[in-house]
Coordinates of C-alpha atoms and ligand atoms in Angstrom, one line a residue:
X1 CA 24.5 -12.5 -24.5
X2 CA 21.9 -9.7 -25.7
X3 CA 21.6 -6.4 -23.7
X4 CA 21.9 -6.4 -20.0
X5 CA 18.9 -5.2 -17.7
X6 CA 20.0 -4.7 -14.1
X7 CA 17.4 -4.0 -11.6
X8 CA 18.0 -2.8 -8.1
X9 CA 14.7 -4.2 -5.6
X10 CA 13.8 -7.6 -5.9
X11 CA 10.0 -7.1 -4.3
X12 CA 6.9 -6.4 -6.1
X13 CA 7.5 -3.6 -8.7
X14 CA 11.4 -5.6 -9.7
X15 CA 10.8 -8.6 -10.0
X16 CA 7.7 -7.8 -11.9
X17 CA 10.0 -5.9 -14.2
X18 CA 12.3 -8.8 -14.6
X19 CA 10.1 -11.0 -15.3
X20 CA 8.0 -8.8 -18.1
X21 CA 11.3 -7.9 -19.7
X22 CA 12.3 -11.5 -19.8
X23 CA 9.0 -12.6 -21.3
X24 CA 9.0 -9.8 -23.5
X25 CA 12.8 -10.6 -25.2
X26 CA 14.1 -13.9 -24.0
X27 CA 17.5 -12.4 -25.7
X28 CA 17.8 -9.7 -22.6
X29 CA 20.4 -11.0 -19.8
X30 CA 18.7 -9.4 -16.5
X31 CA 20.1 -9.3 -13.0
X32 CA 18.1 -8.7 -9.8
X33 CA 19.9 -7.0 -7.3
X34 CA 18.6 -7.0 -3.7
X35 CA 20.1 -6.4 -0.4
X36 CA 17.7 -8.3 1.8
X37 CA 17.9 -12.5 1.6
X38 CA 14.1 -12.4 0.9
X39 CA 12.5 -11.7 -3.0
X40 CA 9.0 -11.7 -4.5
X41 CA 7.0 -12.0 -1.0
X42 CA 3.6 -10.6 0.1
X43 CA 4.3 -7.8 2.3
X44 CA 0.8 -7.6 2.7
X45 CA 0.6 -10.7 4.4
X46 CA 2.6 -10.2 7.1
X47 CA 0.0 -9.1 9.7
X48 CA -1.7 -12.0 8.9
X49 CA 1.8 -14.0 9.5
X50 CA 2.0 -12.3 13.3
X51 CA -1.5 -13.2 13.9
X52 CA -0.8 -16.9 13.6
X53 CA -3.3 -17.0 10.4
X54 CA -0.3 -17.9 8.0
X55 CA 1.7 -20.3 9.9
X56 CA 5.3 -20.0 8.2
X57 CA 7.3 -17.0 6.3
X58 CA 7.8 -18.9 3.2
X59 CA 3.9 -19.4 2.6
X60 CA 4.4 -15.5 2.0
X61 CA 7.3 -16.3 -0.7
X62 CA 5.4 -15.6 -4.5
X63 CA 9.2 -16.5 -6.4
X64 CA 11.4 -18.6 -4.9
X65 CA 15.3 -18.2 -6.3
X66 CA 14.8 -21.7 -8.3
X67 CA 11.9 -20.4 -9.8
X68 CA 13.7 -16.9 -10.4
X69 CA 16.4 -18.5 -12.1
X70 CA 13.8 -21.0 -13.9
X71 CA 13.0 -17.6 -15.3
X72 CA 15.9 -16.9 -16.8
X73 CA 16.9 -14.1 -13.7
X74 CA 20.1 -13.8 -12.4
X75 CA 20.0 -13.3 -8.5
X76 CA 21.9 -11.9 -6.2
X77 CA 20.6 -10.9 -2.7
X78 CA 22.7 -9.7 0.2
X79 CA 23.7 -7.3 -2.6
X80 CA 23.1 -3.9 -1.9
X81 CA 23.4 -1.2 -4.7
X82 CA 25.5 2.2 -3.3
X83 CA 25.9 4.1 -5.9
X84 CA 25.1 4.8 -9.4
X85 CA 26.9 6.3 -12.3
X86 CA 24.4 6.6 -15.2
X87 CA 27.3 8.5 -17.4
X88 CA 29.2 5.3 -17.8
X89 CA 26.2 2.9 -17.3
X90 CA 26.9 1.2 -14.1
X91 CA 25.8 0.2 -10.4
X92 CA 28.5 0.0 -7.7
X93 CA 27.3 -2.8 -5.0
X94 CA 28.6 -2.9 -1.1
X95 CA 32.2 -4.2 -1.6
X96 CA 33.3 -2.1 -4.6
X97 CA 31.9 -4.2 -7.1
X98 CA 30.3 -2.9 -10.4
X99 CA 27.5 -4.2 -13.1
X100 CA 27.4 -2.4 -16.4
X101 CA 24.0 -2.1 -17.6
X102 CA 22.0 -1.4 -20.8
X103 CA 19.0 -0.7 -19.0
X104 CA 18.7 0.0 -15.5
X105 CA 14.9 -0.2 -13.3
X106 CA 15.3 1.2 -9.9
X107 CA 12.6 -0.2 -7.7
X108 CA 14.4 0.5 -4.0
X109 CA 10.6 0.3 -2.7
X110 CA 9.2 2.6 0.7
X111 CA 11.2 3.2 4.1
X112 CA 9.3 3.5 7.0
X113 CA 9.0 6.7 8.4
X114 CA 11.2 6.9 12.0
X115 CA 10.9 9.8 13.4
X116 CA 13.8 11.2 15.5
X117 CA 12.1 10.8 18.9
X118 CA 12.6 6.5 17.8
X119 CA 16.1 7.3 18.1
X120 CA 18.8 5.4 16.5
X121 CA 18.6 1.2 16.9
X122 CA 17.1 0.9 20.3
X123 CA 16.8 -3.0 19.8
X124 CA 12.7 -3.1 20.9
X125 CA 11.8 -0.5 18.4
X126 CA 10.6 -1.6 15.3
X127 CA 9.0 -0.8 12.0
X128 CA 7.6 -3.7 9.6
X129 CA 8.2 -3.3 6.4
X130 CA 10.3 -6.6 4.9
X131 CA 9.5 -10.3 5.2
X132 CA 12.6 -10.5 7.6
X133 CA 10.7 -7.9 9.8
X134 CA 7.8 -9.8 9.5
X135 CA 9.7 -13.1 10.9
X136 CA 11.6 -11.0 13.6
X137 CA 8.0 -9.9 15.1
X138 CA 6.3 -12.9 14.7
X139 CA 9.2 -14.6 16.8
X140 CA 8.7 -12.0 19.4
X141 CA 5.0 -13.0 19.6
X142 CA 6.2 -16.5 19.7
X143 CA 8.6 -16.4 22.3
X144 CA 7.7 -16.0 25.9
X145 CA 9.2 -12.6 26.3
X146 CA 8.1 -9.2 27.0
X147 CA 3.9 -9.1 26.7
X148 CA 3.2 -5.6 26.6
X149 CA 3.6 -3.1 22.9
X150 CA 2.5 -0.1 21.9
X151 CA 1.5 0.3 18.2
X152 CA 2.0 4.0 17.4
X153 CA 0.3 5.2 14.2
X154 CA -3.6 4.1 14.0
X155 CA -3.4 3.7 9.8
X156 CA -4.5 0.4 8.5
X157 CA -1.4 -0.7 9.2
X158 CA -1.1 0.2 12.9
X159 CA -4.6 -1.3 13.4
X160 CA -3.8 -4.8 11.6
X161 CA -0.7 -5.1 13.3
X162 CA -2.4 -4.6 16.9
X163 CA -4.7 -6.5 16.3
X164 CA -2.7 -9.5 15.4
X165 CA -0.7 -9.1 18.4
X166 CA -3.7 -8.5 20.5
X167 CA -5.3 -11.6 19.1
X168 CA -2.0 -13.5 20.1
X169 CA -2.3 -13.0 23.8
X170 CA 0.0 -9.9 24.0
X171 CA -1.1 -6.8 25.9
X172 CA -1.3 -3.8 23.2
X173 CA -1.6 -0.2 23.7
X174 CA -2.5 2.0 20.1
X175 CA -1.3 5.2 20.5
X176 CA -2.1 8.1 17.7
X177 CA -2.0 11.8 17.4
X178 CA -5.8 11.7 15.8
X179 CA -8.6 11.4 17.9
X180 CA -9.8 8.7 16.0
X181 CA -9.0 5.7 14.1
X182 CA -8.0 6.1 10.5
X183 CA -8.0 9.6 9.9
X184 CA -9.0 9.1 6.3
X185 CA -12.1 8.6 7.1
X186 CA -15.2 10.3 8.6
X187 CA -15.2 9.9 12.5
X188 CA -19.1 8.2 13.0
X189 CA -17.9 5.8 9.9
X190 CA -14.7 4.1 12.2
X191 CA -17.0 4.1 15.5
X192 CA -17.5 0.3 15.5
X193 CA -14.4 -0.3 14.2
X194 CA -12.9 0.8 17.2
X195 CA -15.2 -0.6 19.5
X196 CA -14.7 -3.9 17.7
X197 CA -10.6 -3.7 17.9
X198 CA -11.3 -2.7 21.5
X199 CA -13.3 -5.7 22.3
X200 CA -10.1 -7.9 20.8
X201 CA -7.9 -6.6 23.4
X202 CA -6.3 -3.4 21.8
X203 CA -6.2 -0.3 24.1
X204 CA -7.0 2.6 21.8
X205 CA -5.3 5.8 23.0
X206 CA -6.0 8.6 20.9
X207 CA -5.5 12.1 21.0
X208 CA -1.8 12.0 22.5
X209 CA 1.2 13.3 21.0
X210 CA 4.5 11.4 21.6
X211 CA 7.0 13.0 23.2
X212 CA 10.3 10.4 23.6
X213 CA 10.8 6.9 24.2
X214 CA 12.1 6.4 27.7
X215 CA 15.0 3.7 28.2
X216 CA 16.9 1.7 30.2
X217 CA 19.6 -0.4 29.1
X218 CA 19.4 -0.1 25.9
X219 CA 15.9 -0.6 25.6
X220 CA 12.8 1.6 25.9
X221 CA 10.9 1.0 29.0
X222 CA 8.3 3.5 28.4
X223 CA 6.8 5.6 25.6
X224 CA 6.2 9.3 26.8
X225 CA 3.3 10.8 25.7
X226 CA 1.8 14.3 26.5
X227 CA -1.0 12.6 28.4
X228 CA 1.7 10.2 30.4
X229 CA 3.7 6.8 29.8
X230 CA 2.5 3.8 28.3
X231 CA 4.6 1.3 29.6
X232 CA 6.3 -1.2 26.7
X233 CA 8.3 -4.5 26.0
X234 CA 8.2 -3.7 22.2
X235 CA 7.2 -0.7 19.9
X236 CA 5.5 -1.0 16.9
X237 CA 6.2 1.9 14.7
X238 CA 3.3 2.3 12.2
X239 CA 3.7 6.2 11.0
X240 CA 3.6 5.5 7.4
X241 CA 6.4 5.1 4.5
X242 CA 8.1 7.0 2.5
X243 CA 9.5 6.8 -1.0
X244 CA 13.4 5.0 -1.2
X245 CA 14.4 7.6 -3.6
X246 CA 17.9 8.8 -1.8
X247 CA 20.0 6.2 -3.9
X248 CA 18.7 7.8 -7.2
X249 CA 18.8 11.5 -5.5
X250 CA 22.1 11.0 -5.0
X251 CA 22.6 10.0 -8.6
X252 CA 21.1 13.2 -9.3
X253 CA 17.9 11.8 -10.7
X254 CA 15.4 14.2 -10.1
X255 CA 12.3 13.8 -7.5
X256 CA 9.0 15.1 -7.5
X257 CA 7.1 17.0 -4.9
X258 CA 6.2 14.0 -2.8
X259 CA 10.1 12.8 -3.1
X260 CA 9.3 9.8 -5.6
X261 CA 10.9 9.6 -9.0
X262 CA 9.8 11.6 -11.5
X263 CA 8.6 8.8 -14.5
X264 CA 6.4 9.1 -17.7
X265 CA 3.6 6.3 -18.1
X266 CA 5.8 4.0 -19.7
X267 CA 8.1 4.4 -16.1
X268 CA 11.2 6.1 -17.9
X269 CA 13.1 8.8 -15.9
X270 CA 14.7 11.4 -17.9
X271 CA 17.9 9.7 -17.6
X272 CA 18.7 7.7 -20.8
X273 CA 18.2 4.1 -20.3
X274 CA 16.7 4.2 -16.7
X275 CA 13.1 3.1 -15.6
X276 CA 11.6 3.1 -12.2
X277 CA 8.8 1.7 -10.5
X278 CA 6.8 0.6 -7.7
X279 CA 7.2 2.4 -4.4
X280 CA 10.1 4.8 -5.0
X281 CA 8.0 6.8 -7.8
X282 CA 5.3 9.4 -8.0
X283 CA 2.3 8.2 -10.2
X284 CA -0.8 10.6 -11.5
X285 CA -3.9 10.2 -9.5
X286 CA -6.6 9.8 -11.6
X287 CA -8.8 12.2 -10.1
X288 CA -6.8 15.4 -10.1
X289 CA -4.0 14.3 -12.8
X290 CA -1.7 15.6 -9.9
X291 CA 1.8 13.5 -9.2
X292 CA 1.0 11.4 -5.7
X293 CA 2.9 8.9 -3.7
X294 CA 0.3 5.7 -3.9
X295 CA 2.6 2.6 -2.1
X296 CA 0.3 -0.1 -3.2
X297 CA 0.3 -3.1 -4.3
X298 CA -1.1 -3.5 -6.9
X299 CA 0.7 -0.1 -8.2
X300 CA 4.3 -1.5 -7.4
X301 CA 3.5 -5.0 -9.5
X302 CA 1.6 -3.2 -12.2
X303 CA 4.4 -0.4 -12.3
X304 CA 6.8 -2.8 -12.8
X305 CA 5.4 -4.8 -15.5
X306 CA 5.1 -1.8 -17.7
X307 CA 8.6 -0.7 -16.9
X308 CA 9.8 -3.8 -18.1
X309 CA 7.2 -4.3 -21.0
X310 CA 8.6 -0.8 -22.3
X311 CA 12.2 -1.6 -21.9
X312 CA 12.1 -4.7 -23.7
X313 CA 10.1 -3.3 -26.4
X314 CA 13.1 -0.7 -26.4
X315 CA 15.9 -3.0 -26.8
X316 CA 13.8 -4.9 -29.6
X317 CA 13.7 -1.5 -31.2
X318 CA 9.5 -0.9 -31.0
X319 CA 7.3 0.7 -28.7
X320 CA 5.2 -1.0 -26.4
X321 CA 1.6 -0.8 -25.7
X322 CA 2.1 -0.8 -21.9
X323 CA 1.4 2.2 -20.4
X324 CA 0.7 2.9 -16.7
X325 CA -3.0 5.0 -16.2
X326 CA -3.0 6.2 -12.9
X327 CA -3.9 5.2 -8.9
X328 CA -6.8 5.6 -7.3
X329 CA -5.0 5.0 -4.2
X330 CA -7.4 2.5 -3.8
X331 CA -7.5 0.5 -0.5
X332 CA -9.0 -1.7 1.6
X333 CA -8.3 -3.8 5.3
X334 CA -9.4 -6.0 7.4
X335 CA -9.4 -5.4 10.7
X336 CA -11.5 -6.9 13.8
X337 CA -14.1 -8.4 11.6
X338 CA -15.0 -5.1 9.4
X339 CA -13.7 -4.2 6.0
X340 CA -12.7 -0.8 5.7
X341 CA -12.0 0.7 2.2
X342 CA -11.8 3.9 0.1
X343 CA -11.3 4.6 -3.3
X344 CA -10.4 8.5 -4.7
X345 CA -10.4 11.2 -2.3
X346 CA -12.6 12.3 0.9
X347 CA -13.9 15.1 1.4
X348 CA -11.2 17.2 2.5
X349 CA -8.9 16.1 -0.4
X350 CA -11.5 17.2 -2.8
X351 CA -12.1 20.3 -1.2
X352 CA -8.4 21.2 -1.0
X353 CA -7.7 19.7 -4.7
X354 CA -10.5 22.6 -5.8
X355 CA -13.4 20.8 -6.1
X356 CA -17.0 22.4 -5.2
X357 CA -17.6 19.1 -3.0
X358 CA -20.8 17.5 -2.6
X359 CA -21.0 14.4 0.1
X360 CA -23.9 11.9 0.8
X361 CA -24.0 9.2 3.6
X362 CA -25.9 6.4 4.6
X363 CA -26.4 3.6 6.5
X364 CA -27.0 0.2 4.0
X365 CA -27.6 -3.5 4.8
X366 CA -25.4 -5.8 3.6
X367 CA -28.8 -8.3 1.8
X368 CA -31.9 -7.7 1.2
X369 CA -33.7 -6.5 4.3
X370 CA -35.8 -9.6 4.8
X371 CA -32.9 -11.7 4.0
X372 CA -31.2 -13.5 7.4
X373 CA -27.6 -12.7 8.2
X374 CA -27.2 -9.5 6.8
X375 CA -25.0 -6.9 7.9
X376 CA -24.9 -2.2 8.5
X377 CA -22.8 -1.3 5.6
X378 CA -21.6 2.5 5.8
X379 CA -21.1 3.8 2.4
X380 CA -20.0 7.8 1.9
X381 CA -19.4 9.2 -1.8
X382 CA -17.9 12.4 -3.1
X383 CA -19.0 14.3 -5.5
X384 CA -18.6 17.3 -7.7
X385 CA -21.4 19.1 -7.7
X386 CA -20.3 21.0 -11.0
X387 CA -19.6 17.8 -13.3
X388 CA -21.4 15.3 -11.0
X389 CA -18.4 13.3 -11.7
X390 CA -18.0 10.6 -8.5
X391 CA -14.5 11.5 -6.9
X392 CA -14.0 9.5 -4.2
X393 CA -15.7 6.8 -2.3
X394 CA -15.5 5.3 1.6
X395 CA -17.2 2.0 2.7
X396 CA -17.1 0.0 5.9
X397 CA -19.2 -3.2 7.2
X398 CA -19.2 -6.4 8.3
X399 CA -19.8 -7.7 4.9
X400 CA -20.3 -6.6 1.7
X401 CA -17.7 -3.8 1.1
X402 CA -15.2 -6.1 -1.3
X403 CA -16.4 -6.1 -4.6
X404 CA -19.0 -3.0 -4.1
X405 CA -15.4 -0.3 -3.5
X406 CA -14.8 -1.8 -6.7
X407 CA -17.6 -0.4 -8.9
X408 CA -16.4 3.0 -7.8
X409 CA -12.8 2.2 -8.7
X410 CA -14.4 1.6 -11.9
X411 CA -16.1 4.9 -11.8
X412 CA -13.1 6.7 -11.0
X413 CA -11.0 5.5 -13.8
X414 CA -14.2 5.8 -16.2
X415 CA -14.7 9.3 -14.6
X416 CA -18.5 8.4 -14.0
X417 CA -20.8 10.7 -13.0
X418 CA -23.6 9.4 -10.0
X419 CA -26.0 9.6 -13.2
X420 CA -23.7 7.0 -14.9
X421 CA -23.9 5.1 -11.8
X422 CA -27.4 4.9 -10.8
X423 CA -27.9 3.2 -14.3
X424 CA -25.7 0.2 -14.2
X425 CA -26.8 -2.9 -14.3
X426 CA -25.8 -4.7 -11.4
X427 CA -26.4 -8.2 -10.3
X428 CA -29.3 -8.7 -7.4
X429 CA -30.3 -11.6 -5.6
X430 CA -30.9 -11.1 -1.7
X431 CA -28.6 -13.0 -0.1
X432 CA -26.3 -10.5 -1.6
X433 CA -27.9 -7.2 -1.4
X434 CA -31.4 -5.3 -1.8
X435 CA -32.6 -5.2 -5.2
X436 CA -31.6 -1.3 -5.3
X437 CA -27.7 -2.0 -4.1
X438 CA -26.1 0.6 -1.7
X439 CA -23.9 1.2 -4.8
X440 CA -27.0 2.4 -6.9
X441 CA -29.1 3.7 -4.3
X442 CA -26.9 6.4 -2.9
X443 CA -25.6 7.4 -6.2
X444 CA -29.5 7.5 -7.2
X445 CA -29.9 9.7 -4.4
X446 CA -27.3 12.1 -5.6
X447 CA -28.8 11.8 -9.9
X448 CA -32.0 13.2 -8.0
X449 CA -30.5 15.6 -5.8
X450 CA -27.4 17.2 -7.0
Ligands
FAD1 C1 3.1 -5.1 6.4 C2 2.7 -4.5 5.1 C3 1.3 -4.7 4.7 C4 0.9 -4.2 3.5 N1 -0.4 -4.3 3.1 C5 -0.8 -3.9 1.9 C6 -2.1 -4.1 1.4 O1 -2.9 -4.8 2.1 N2 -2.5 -3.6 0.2 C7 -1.6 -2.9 -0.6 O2 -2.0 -2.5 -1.7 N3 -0.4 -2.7 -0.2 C8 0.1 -3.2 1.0 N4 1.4 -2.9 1.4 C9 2.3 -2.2 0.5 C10 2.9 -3.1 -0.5 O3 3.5 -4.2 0.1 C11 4.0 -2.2 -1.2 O4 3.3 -1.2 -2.0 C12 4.8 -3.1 -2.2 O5 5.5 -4.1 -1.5 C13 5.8 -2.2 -2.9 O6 6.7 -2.9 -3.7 P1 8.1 -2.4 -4.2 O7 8.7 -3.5 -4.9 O8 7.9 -1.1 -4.9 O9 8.9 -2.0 -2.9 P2 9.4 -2.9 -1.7 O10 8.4 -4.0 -1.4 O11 9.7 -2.0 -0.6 O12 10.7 -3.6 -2.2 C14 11.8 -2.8 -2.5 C15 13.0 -3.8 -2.4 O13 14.2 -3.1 -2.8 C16 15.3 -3.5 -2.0 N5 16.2 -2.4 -2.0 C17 16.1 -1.1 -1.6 N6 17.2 -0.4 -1.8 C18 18.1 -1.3 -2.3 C19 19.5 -1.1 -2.7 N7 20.1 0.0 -2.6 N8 20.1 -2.2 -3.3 C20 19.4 -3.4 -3.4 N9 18.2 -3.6 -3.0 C21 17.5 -2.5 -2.5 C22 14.6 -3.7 -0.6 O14 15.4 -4.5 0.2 C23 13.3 -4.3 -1.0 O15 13.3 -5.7 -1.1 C24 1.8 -3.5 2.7 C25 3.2 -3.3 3.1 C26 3.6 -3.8 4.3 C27 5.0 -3.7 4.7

């Protein structure tokens, strides 16, 4: 056998890694250590699981282990990595056991943020954040018992989740700090949005602070909130992730400011032979340059290809081509019939990245006027009004906002400025937009008066 390749995370960014490193030398031996039973699954689909959309788990499942090992990967799941000693080039696993490795890719993922007012393991307080999460909710739903959860945290993931149990006959409360939905955005922007998740059956209550959970055998009863109890069966906690980085701290790997690991664009640390990617690492934003924590999809698979890409190139003694360019924390949801997506930053993360902001807003239809069926689209872009360089976009609607967010994704990794904008050549035909598009139109609006 050639060099060995451990990696420790078998989700998006490893097994993306495993797989490019394998396709990129057939010679290396790599082993994917995970301690969940589940590998290679769409997180992202898990609302959609709860909601009864996706009927079972394993539609969810991109790799099963056949088709891992068809691959040429060694798995081992249940198999939880404790401790590593990069001086002697090894991995300890729960039990005692050890892996010596030639190349090691950390990809430990996110952790859900639990604050301590969850306290320890009450058993009706959960986050969701694996495919065994996922399952474990959706069986709640399923089964006939307790009806009533509070979702707490009113990010896109708060909202998708309460909406899918809403939209499966249980009785949800959303409970957020903000006074409004998705505080990325502006306020008049989410307005239908929450009228729409309303109308579903979700109970927005915004604007209260959390206090404690109150419980009673074992359970919470009650969350306490500094505008009363909301009365619970389950709660949902939705309050964001954070990077898995503590196995690699520990190892005394060195973490940025956002606690990620620290990686060049071709996903090395600074410790000889060890990549990481996906979740657990900071990436450059390509607006400011600065370091940011982007948990994304897309990131964590693309991250993890390029780690792999470069460490096969390694142990085949050449460089690789592969190098990761930057996030544009680029998002975009579904919930209660709208789209909601942004691209770059708002306003206030402009403003506080040192931008001299400019911001134009506007209400769009989704065709042509004249054209049946069409839809309000609210678009919002940011601008600096030194450079005129687009930094960040926002877009909700009915229809309409998936493939126009992308043209400013475009623009932000092009660094386009509106004037570049306004002049592309984009498709028209009415049943898909007015012959000026939103997309041109407000970006002509800012070429004329920026
Ligand atoms: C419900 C949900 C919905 C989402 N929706 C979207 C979306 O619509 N769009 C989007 O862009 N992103 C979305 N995301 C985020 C996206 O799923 C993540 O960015 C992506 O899964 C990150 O992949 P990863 O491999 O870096 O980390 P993870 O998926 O967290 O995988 C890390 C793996 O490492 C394992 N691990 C950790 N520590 C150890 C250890 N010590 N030993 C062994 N194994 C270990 C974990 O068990 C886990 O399987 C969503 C996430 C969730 C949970």
């Amino acid at each position: 056998m050639g060099k060995r390749v451990i990696v420790v995370g078998g989700d998006a960014a490893g097994m993306s890694a495993a797989s490019q490193a394998r396709r990129a030398n057939p010679g290396l031996e790599v082993v994917v250590l995970e301690r969940g039973h589940h590998v290679s699954y769409g997180a992202c689909g898990i609302p959609a699981l709860i909601a009864g959309d996706i009927a079972a788990p394993e539609a969810l499942v991109a790799l099963t282990p056949p088709a891992v090992a068809a691959r040429g990967i060694e798995l081992r799941t249940d198999c939880e990595v404790v401790e590593l000693r990069p001086a002697a080039r090894q991995v300890v696993v729960r039990g005692g056991g050890t892996w010596r490795y030639d190349y090691l890719v950390l990809a430990t993922g996110a952790a859900a943020v639990r604050p301590a007012w969850a306290g320890e393991n009450p058993a009706n307080v959960v986050t969701v954040r694996s495919l065994q999460d996922g399952i474990d909710l959706r069986r709640w739903v399923d089964s006939a018992g307790g009806r009533r959860a509070v979702v707490i945290g009113a990010g896109p993931l708060g909202l998708e989740l309460a909406e899918a149990l809403a939209r499966r006959g249980v009785d949800v409360s959303l409970v957020a700090r903000a006074k409004q939905l998705l505080s990325g955005f502006e306020a008049p922007d989410v307005e239908a949005v929450t009228a729409a998740l309303t109308a579903v059956g979700v109970r927005p209550l915004l604007g209260r602070t959390v206090a404690s959970l109150r419980c009673a055998a074992g359970r919470v009863a009650a969350v306490v909130t500094d505008q009363g109890e909301v009365g619970a069966d389950l709660v949902v906690l939705a309050l964001g992730v954070r990077p898995a980085s503590e196995l690699a701290a520990r190892a005394g790997l060195p973490l940025g400011a956002a606690g990620g690991l620290v990686v060049n664009d071709r996903m090395r640390t600074a410790t000889p032979g060890v990549f990481a990617a996906g979740d657990c690492v900071e990436v450059p934003h390509v607006v400011t340059g600065e370091r940011v924590f982007a948990p994304l999809a897309l990131t964590a698979n693309r991250t993890g290809r390029v780690a792999g890409d470069n460490l096969a190139a390694d142990s085949l003694g050449r460089a690789s081509s592969q190098r990761f360019r930057g996030t544009a924390g680029s998002l975009i949801a579904q919930v209660a019939g709208f789209t909601i997506a942004g691209v770059g930053l708002n306003a206030a993360q402009a403003t506080a990245a040192g931008f001299t902001v400019a911001v134009l807003s506007r209400e769009y239809h989704s065709r042509a006027a004249y054209y049946p069926g069409g839809r309000p689209l609210r678009l919002r872009i940011v601008v600096d009004r030194h450079t005129r360089r687009l930094l960040g976009a926002q877009m909700v609607g009915e229809e309409g906002v998936a493939g126009r967010i992308d043209v400013f994704a475009a623009a932000l990794h092009g660094r386009l400025t509106v004037d570049d904008v306004y002049h592309l050549d984009l498709p028209y035909s009415p049943p898909y937009g007015p012959v000026y598009d939103p997309v041109i139109d407000i970006c002509g609006r800012a070429s004329l008066e920026l």
